[in-house]
Short mmCIF file of C-alpha atoms in Angstrom, two decimals:
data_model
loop_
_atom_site.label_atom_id
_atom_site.label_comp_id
_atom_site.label_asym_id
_atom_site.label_seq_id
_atom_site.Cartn_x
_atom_site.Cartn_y
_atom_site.Cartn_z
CA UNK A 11 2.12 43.74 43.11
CA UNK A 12 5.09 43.33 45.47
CA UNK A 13 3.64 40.73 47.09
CA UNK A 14 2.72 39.02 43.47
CA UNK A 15 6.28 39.34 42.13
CA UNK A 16 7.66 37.73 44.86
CA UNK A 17 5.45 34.81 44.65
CA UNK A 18 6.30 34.40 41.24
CA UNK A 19 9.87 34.46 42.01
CA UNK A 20 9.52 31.67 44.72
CA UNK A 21 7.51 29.75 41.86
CA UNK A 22 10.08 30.34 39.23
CA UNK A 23 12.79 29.28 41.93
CA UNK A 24 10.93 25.96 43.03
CA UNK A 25 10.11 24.92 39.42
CA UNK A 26 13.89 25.76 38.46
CA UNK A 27 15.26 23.63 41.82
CA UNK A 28 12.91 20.80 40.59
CA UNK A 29 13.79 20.90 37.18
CA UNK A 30 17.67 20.67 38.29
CA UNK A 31 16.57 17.95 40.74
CA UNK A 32 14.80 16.05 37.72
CA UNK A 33 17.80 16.33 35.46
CA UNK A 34 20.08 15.02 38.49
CA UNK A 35 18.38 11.75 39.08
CA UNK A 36 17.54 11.24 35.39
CA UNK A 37 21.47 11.79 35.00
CA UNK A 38 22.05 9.29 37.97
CA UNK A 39 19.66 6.76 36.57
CA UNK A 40 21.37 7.20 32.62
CA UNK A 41 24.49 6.68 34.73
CA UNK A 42 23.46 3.60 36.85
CA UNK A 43 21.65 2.08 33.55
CA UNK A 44 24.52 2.18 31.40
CA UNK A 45 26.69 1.02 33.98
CA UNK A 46 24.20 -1.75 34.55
CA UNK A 47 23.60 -2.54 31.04
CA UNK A 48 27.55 -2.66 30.62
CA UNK A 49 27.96 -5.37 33.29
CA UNK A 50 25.04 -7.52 31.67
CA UNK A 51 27.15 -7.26 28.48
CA UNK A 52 30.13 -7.96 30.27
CA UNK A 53 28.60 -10.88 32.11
CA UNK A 54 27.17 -12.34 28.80
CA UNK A 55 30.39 -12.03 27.24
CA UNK A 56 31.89 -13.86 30.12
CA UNK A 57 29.68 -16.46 29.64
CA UNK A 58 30.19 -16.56 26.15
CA UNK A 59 33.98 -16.90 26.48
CA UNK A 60 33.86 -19.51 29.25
CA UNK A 61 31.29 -21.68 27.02
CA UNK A 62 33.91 -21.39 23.91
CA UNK A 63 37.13 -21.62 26.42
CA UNK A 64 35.01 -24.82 27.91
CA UNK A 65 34.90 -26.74 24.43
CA UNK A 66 38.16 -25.29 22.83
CA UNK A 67 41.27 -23.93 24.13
CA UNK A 68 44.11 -24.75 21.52
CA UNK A 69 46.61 -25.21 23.96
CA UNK A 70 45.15 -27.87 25.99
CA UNK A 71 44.90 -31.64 25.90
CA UNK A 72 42.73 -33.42 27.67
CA UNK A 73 44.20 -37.19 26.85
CA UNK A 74 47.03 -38.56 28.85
CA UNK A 75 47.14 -43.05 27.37
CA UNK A 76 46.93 -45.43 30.42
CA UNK A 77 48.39 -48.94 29.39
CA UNK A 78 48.56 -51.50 31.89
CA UNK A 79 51.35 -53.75 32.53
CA UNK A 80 51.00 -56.84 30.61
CA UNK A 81 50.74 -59.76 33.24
CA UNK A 82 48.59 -62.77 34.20
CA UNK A 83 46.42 -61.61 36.51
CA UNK A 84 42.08 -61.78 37.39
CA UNK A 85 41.64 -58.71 35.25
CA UNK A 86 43.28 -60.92 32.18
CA UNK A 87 41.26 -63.60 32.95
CA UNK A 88 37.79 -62.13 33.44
CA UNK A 89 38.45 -59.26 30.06
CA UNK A 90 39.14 -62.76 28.17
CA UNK A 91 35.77 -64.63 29.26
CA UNK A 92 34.02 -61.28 28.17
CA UNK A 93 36.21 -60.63 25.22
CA UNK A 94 35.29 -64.29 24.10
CA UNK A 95 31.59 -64.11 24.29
CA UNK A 96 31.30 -61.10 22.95
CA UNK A 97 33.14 -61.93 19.68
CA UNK A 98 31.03 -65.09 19.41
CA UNK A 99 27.96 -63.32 19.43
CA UNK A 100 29.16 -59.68 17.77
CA UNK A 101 30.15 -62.08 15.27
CA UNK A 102 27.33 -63.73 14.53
CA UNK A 103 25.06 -60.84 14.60
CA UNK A 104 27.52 -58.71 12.00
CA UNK A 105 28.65 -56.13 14.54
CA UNK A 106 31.90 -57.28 15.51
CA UNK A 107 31.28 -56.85 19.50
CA UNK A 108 33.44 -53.20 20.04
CA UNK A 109 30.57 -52.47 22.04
CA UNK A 110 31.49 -55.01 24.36
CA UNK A 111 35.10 -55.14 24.06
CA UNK A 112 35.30 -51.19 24.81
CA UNK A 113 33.76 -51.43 28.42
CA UNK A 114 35.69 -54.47 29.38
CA UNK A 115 39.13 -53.24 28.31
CA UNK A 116 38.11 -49.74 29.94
CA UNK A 117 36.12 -51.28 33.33
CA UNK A 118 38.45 -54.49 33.66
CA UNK A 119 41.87 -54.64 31.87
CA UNK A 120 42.21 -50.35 32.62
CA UNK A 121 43.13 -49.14 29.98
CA UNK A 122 41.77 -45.22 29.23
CA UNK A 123 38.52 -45.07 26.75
CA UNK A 124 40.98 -43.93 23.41
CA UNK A 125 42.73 -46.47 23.72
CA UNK A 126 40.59 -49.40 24.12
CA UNK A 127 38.43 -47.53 21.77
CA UNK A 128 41.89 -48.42 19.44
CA UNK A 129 42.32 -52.75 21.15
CA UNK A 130 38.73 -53.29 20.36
CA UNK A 131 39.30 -52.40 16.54
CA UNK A 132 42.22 -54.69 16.79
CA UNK A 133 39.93 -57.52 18.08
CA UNK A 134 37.36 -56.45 15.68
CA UNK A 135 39.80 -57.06 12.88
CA UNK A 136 40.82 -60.19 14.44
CA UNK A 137 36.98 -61.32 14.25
CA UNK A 138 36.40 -60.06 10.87
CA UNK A 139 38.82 -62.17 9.03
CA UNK A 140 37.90 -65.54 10.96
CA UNK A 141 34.36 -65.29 10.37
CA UNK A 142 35.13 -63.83 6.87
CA UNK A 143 37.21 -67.35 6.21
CA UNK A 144 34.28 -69.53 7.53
CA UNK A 145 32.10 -67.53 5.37
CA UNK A 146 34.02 -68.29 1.92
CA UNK A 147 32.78 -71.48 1.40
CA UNK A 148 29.06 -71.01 2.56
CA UNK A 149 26.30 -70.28 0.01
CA UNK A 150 23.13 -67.67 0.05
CA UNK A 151 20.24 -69.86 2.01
CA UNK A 152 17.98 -69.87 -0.86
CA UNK A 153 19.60 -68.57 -3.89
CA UNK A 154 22.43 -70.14 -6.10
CA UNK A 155 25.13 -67.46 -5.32
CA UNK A 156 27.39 -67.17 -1.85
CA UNK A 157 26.60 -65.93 1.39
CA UNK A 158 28.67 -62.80 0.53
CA UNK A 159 26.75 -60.61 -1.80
CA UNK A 160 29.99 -59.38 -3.58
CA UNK A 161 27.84 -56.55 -5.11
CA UNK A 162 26.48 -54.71 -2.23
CA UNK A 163 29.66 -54.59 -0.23
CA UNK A 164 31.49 -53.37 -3.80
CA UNK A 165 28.24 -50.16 -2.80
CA UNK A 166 29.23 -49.91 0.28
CA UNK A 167 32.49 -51.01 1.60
CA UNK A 168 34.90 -47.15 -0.44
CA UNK A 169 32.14 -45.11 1.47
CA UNK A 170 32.70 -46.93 4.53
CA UNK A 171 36.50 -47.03 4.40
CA UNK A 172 35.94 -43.06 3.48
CA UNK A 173 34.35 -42.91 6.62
CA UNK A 174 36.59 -44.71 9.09
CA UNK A 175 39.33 -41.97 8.12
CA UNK A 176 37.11 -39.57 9.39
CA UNK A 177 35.85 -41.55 12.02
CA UNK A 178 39.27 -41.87 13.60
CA UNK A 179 40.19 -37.98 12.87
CA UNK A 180 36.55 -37.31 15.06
CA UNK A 181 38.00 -39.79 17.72
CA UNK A 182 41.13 -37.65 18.42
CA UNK A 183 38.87 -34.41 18.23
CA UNK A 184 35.76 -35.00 19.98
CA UNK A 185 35.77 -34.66 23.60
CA UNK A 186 34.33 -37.83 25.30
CA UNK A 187 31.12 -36.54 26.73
CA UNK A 188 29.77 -35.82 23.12
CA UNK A 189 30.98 -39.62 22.16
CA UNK A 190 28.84 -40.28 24.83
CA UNK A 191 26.03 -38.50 23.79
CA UNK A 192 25.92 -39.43 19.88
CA UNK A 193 26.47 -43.19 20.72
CA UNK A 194 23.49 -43.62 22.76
CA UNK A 195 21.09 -41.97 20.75
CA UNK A 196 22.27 -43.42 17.80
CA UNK A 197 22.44 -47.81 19.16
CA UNK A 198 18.98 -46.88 21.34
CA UNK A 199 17.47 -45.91 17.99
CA UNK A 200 19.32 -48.87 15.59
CA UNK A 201 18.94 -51.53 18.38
CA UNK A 202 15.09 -50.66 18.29
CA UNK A 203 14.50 -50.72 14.32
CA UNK A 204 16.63 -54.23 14.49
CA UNK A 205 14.09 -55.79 17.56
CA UNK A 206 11.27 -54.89 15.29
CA UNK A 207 13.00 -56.68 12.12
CA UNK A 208 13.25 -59.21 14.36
CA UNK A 209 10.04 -60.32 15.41
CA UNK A 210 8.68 -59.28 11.99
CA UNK A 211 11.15 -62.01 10.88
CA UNK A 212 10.00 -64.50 13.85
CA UNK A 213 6.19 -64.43 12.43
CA UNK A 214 6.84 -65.22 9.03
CA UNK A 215 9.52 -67.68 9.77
CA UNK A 216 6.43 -69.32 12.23
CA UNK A 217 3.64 -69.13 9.33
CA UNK A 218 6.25 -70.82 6.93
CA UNK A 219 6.36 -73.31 9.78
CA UNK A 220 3.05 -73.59 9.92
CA UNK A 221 2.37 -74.50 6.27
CA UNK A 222 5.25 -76.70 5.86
CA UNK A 223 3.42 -78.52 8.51
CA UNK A 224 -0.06 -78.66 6.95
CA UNK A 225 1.84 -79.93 3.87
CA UNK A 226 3.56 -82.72 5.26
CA UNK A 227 0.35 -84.01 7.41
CA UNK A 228 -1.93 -83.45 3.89
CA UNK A 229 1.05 -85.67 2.20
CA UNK A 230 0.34 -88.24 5.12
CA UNK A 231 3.73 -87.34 6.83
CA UNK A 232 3.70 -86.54 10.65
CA UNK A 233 4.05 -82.31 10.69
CA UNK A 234 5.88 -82.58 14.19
CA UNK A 235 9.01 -82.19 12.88
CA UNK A 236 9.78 -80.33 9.90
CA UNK A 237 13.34 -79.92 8.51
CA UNK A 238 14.12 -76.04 8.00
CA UNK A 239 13.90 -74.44 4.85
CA UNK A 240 15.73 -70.87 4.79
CA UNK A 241 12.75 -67.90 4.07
CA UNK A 242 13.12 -67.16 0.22
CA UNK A 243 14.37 -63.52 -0.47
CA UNK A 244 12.21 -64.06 -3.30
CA UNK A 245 11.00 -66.89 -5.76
CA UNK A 246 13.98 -68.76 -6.42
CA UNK A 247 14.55 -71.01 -9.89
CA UNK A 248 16.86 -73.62 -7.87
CA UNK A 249 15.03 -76.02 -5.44
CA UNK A 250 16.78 -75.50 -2.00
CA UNK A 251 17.56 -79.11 -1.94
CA UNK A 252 19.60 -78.99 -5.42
CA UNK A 253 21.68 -76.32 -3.66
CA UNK A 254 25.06 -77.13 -2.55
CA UNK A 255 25.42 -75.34 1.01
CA UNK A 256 29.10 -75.62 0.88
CA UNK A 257 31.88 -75.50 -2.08
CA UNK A 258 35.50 -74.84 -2.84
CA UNK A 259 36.64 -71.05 -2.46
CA UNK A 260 38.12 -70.57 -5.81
CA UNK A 261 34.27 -71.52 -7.18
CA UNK A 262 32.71 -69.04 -4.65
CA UNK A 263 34.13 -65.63 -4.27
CA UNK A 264 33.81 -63.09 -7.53
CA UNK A 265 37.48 -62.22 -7.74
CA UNK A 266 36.93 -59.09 -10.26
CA UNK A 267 34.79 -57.65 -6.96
CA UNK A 268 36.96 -58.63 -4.85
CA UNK A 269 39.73 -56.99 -6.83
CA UNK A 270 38.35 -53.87 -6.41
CA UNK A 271 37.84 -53.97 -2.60
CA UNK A 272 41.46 -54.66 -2.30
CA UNK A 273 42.65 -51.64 -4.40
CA UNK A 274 40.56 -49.55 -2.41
CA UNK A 275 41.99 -50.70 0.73
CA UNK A 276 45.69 -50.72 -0.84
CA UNK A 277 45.54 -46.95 -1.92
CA UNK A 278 43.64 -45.69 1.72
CA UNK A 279 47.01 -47.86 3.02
CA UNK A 280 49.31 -46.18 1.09
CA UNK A 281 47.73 -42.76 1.64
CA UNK A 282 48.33 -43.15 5.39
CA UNK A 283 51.76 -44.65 5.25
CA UNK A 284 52.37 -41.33 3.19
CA UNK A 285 50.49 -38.88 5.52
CA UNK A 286 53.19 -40.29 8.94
CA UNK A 287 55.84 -39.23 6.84
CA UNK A 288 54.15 -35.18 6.58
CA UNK A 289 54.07 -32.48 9.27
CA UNK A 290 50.62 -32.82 10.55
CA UNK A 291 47.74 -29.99 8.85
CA UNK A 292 50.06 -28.74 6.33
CA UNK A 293 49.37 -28.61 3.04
CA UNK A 294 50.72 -31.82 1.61
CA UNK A 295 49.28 -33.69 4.93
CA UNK A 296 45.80 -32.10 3.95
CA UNK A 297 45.86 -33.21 -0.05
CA UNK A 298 46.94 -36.50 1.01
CA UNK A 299 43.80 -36.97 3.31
CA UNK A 300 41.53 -35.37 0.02
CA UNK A 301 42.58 -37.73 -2.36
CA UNK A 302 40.77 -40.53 -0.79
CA UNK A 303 37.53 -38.79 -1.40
CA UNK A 304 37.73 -39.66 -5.27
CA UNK A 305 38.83 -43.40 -4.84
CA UNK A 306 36.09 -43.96 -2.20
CA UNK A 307 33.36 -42.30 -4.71
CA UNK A 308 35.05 -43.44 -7.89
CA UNK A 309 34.41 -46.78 -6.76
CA UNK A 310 31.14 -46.75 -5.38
CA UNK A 311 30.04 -44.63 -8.27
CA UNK A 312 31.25 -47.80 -10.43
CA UNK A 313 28.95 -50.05 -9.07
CA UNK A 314 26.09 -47.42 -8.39
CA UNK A 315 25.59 -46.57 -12.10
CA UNK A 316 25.57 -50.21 -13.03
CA UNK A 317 23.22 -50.64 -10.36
CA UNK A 318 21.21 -47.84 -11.41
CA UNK A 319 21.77 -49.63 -15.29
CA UNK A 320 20.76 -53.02 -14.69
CA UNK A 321 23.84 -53.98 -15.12
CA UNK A 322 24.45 -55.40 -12.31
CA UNK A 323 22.17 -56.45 -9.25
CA UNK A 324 22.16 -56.97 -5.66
CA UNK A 325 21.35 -60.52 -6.39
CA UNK A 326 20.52 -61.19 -2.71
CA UNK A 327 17.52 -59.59 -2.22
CA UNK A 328 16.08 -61.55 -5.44
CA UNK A 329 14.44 -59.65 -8.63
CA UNK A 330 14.04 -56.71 -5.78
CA UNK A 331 17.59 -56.25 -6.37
CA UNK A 332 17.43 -54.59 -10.09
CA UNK A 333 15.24 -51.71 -9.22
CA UNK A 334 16.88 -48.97 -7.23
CA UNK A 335 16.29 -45.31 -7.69
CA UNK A 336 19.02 -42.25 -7.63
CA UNK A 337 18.04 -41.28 -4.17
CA UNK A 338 18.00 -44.74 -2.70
CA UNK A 339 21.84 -45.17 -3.94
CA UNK A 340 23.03 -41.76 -2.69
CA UNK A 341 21.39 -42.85 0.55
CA UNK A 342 22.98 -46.52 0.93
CA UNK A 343 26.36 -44.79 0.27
CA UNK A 344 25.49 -41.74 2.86
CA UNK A 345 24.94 -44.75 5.55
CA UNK A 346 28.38 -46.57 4.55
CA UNK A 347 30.27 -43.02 5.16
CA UNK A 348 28.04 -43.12 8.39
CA UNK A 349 29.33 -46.33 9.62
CA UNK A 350 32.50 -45.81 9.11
CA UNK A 351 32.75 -42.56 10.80
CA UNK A 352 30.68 -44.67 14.13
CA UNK A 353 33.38 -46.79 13.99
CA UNK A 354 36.14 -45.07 13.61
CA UNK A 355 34.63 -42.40 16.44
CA UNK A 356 33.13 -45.43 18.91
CA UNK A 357 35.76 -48.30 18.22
CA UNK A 358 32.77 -50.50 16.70
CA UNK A 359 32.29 -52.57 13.83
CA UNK A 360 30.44 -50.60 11.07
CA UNK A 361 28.18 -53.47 11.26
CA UNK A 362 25.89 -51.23 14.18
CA UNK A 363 24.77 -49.55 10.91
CA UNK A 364 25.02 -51.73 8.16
CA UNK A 365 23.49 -54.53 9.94
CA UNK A 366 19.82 -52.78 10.59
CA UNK A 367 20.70 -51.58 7.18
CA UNK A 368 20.81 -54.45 4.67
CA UNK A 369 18.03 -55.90 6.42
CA UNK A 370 15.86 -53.14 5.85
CA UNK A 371 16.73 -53.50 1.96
CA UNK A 372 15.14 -57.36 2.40
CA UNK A 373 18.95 -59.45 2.12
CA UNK A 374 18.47 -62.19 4.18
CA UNK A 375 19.83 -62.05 7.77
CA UNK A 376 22.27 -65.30 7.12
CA UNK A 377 23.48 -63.07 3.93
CA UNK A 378 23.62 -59.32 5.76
CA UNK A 379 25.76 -60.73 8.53
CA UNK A 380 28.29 -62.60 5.96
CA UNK A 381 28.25 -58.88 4.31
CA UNK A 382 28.18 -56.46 7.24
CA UNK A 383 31.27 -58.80 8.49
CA UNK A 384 32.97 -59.01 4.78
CA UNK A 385 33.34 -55.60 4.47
CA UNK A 386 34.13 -54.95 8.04
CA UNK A 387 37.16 -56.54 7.26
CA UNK A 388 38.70 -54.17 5.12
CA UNK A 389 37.39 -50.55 7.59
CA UNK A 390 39.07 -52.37 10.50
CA UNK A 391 42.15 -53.66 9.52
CA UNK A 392 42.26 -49.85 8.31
CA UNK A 393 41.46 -48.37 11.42
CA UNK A 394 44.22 -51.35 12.86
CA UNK A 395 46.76 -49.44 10.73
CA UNK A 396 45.94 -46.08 11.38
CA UNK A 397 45.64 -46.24 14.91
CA UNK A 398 49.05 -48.16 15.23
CA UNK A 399 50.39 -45.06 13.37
CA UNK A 400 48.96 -42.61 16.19
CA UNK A 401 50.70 -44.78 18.42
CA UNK A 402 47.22 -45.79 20.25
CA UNK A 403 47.84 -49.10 21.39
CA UNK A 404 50.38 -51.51 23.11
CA UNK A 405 50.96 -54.47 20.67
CA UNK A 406 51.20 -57.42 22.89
CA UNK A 407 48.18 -56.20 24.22
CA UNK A 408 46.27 -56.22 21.35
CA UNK A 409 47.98 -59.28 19.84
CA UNK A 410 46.72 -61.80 22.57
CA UNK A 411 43.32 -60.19 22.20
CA UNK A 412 42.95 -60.83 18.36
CA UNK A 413 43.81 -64.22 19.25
CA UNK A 414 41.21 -64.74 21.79
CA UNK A 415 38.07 -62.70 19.40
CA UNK A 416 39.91 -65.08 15.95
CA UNK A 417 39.30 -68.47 18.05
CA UNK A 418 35.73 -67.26 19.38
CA UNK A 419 34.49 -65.95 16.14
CA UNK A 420 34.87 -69.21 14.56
CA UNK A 421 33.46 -71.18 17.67
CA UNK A 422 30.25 -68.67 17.70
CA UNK A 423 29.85 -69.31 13.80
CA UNK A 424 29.78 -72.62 13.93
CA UNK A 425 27.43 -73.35 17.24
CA UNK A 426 24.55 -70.25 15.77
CA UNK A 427 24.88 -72.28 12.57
CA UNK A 428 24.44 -75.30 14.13
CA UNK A 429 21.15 -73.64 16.69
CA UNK A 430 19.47 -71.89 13.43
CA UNK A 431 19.71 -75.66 11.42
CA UNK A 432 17.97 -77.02 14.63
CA UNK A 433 15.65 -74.33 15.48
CA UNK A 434 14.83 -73.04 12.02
CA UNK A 435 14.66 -69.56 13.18
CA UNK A 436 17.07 -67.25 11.28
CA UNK A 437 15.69 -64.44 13.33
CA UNK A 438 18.08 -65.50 15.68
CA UNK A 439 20.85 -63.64 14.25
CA UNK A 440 18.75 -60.45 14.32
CA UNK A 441 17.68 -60.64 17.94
CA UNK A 442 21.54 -60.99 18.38
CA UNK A 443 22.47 -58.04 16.49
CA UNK A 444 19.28 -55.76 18.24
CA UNK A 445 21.03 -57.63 21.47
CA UNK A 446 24.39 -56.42 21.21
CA UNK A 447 23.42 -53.01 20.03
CA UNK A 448 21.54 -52.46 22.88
CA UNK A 449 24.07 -54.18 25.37
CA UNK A 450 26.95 -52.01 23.70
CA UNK A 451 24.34 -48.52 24.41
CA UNK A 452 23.90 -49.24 28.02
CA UNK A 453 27.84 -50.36 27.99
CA UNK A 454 29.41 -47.66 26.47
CA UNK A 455 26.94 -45.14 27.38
CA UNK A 456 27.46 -46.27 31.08
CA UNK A 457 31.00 -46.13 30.94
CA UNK A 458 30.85 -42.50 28.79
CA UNK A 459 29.06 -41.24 31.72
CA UNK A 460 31.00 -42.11 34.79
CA UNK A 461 34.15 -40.94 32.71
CA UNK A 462 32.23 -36.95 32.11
CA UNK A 463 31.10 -37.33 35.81
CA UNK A 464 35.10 -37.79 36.74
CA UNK A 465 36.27 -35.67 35.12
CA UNK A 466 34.49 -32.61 35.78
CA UNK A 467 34.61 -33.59 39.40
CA UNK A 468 38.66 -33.24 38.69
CA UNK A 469 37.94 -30.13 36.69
CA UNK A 470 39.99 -31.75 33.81
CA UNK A 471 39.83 -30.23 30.15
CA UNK A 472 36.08 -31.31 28.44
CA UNK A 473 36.57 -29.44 24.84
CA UNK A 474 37.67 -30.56 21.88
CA UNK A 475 41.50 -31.50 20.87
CA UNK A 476 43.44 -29.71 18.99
CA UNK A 477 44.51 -32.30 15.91
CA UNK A 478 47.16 -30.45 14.75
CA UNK A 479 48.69 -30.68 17.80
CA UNK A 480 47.93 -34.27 18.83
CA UNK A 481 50.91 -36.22 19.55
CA UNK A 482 49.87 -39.77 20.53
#
C-alpha cells in the first residue's frame, strides 16, 4: 500500500508539473501571438498610413512653375516648327493639337508640364478662332445649311464649358502620374474608334467613286477622272451643284444660336472674375463655382427638349437628325462635360472627344471638325482666362505662340481643303484626327512617364494638391 501511495503521489506530481508546464507555453504562445498579431496590425496600419500620406498630405505641394527666359534661341526655333505643324493638322482634324503643343513646350521650350499644360490652351484658343473665321463662310458639303451645325454645338458646347471648370480644378488637384494614366487609356481607346471611322469612311467614299465612274463611262464620258462629290449625310433636296460653297457671314451663321453660346460664355466669365475676388473654398467662393451648374444645364436642357420635340434638329446628319431618344441626349451632354473636364485636366482641345463623337452620330467629317473647332472656341478661351487668373502662364510666352498656331491654322485649312477637293477623300480629316490622338497618347503619355520616373527617383511629393491652398 506504501509502495502504491507513493506511486500515486509521483503520478499526481508529474501530471501536476505537466499541467503547469502546458499552461506555461500555452501562456508564452497567447503572449508571442498577440504580440505577433499586434505588429501585423501595426504593420498594416503603417502601410495604410504611408499609402494615404503618399497621395495626400495637406501640407505639401508638389508644383514649383519653371518659365524660361524669353529669348531667340534653337529651342524657340525648333518648339515653333512643331508648334506650327501641329496646329495645321490639330486644326484640321478638330482637336486643336494640345497633344502636341504639351510635349514640345515641356521637352523643348522647358517649361514644367502645368504650365505648358496652361500655353497649349493659349495656342489652342489661338487656333480655334482662326479656323472658326475660315469656317464662317463655308457651307455643309451636301446640305443647304453651313459647315457649323449651330444646333449641336448649342447641345453641347454649356456641358462642355461646365466641364472645363472642372477640368482645370482636376489639373491643380491631380498629381501627374494619374494624368498620365487617364490620358493614355482614354486617346489609345478614342484614337482607335476614330481609325476605324476612318477606313469605314475610305470604302464608301471608294464605292461612290466607283459608281460615279460607271456613270460617266455608261454616259460615254471617260471615268478616269471624276470631279468629287461630298458623301451625302442623307438624301438631300438641293443638287450639290446648285449649292453655293461659299457666302457672306451675315447670311451664314444663326445669330439667335449664337446668342446663346455667348451668354453662356459671358456668365462662366463673370463667375470667375467674381470667384479671384473670394478667399479660396469658402462659402461664397463655393456658390459662385455652383451656379454655373444651372446655366450650363439650363441651356443644354433648352435645346435638348426641342430636340427631343422636333422642334428643332441636328440638321447635319439629315432626317437622322429628328429622332433622338432621352438616353441618347443625357449621353451627348455626359460626353460634352467629359471633354471639357480632358481638357481642362490634359491642356487639349475638347475636340479628342467630340471629334470621335459627332462622327459616330453620322455628321459629316468636313461638318464635325467645323463643330468640334466652333465650340472649342468658347471652352478655351475659358480655360485662357482662368488659367491667367491662377497665374499659370508667362504672357509673352504665350502671346508669340497664339500667333504662330493663328497663322498655321489658317494655312492647314486651306491646303487639307485644297488635298480633299483633289483627292476626293474626306476621310482624310479623320485619319488626321485618329493621327493626332494617337501621336498626342504616345506624346504626352511619354512625357507623363519620364516626369513620375523623376520624380520618385528625387523622392518629391506624388499625392494630390491641396486646392485650397494652391497659390499659383
Amino acid at each position: 500500500m506504501a509502495e502504491l501511495g507513493l506511486c500515486l503521489r509521483s503520478v499526481i506530481m508529474v501530471l501536476i508539473n505537466f499541467a503547469l508546464a502546458f499552461a506555461f507555453v500555452s501562456a508564452e504562445r497567447s503572449f508571442f501571438k498577440e504580440k505577433f498579431d499586434s505588429e501585423t496590425r501595426e504593420n498594416e496600419s503603417s502601410f495604410f498610413l504611408k499609402a494615404i500620406n503618399f497621395l495626400w498630405e495637406s501640407d505639401q505641394n508638389g508644383y514649383h512653375h519653371v518659365w524660361p527666359e524669353f529669348e531667340f534661341n534653337w529651342q524657340i526655333v525648333l518648339g515653333t516648327l512643331i508648334g506650327f505643324f501641329g496646329a495645321a493638322f490639330g486644326s484640321v482634324g478638330g482637336v486643336g493639337g494640345g497633344g502636341i503643343f504639351v510635349p514640345m513646350l515641356s521637352l523643348i521650350i522647358g517649361f514644367d508640364p502645368k504650365s505648358a499644360t496652361a500655353i497649349s490652351k493659349c495656342m489652342i484658343m489661338g487656333a480655334s478662332v482662326s479656323t472658326v473665321y475660315y469656317n464662317l463662310r463655308l457651307r455643309h458639303p451636301t446640305l443647304d445649311m453651313p459647315i457649323i451645325d449651330y444646333d449641336l454645338a448649342l447641345l453641347i458646347q454649356p456641358m462642355l464649358m461646365l466641364g472645363i471648370s472642372i477640368g482645370v480644378a482636376f489639373n491643380v488637384i491631380f498629381p501627374d502620374w494619374l494624368v498620365t494614366v487617364l490620358l493614355i487609356i482614354l486617346f489609345l481607346g478614342t484614337s482607335t474608334k476614330a481609325f476605324l471611322k476612318g477606313s469605314e469612311t475610305w470604302s464608301k467614299e471608294t464605292i461612290e467613286k466607283k459608281e460615279a465612274a460607271k456613270r460617266l463611262e455608261s454616259n460615254g464620258v471617260s471615268g478616269t477622272e471624276v470631279e468629287y462629290v461630298p458623301l451625302p449625310a442623307a438624301p438631300s433636296t438641293n443638287p450639290v451643284n446648285n449649292k453655293k460653297e461659299e457666302v457672306s457671314i451675315l447670311e451664314n451663321v444663326y445669330w439667335k444660336e449664337l446668342g446663346l453660346l455667348v451668354f453662356v460664355w459671358v456668365v462662366f466669365l463673370a463667375l470667375q472674375i467674381i470667384k479671384q475676388n473670394l478667399a479660396t473654398c469658402s462659402t461664397a467662393y463655393w456658390v459662385i463655382n455652383l451656379l454655373q451648374i444651372p446655366v450650363a444645364v439650363g441651356v443644354s436642357a433648352y435645346e435638348a427638349v426641342a430636340l427631343y420635340q422636333g422642334r428643332r434638329i441636328i440638321a447635319s446628319k439629315g432626317q437622322g437628325g429628328s429622332n433622338f431618344t432621352v438616353g441618347q441626349l443625357l449621353l451627348y451632354c455626359t460626353f460634352g462635360i467629359l471633354a471639357g473636364v480632358v481638357g481642362g485636366l490634359l491642356g487639349v482641345g475638347g475636340g479628342f472627344i467630340m471629334g470621335p463623337l459627332f462622327l459616330e452620330l453620322g455628321v459629316p467629317p468636313q461638318v464635325s471638325s467645323a463643330t468640334a473647332t466652333f465650340a472649342m472656341t468658347f471652352s478655351s478661351s475659358m480655360s485662357v482666362v482662368e488659367y491667367y487668373l491662377l497665374k499659370r502662364f508667362p504672357v509673352p510666352y504665350a502671346l508669340y505662340l497664339v500667333a504662330v498656331a493663328t497663322l498655321a491654322a489658317l494655312v492647314g485649312q486651306h491646303v487639307v481643303r485644297r488635298l480633299i477637293a483633289a483627292l476626293g477623300r474626306a476621310s482624310l480629316i479623320i485619319f488626321i484626327l485618329a493621327s493626332m490622338i494617337f501621336v498626342s497618347a504616345i506624346s504626352l503619355g511619354g512625357v507623363g512617364i519620364v516626369n513620375m520616373i523623376g520624380k520618385f527617383q528625387r523622392q518629391e511629393y506624388m499625392g494630390f494638391e491641396n486646392l485650397c491652398k494652391y497659390s499659383g
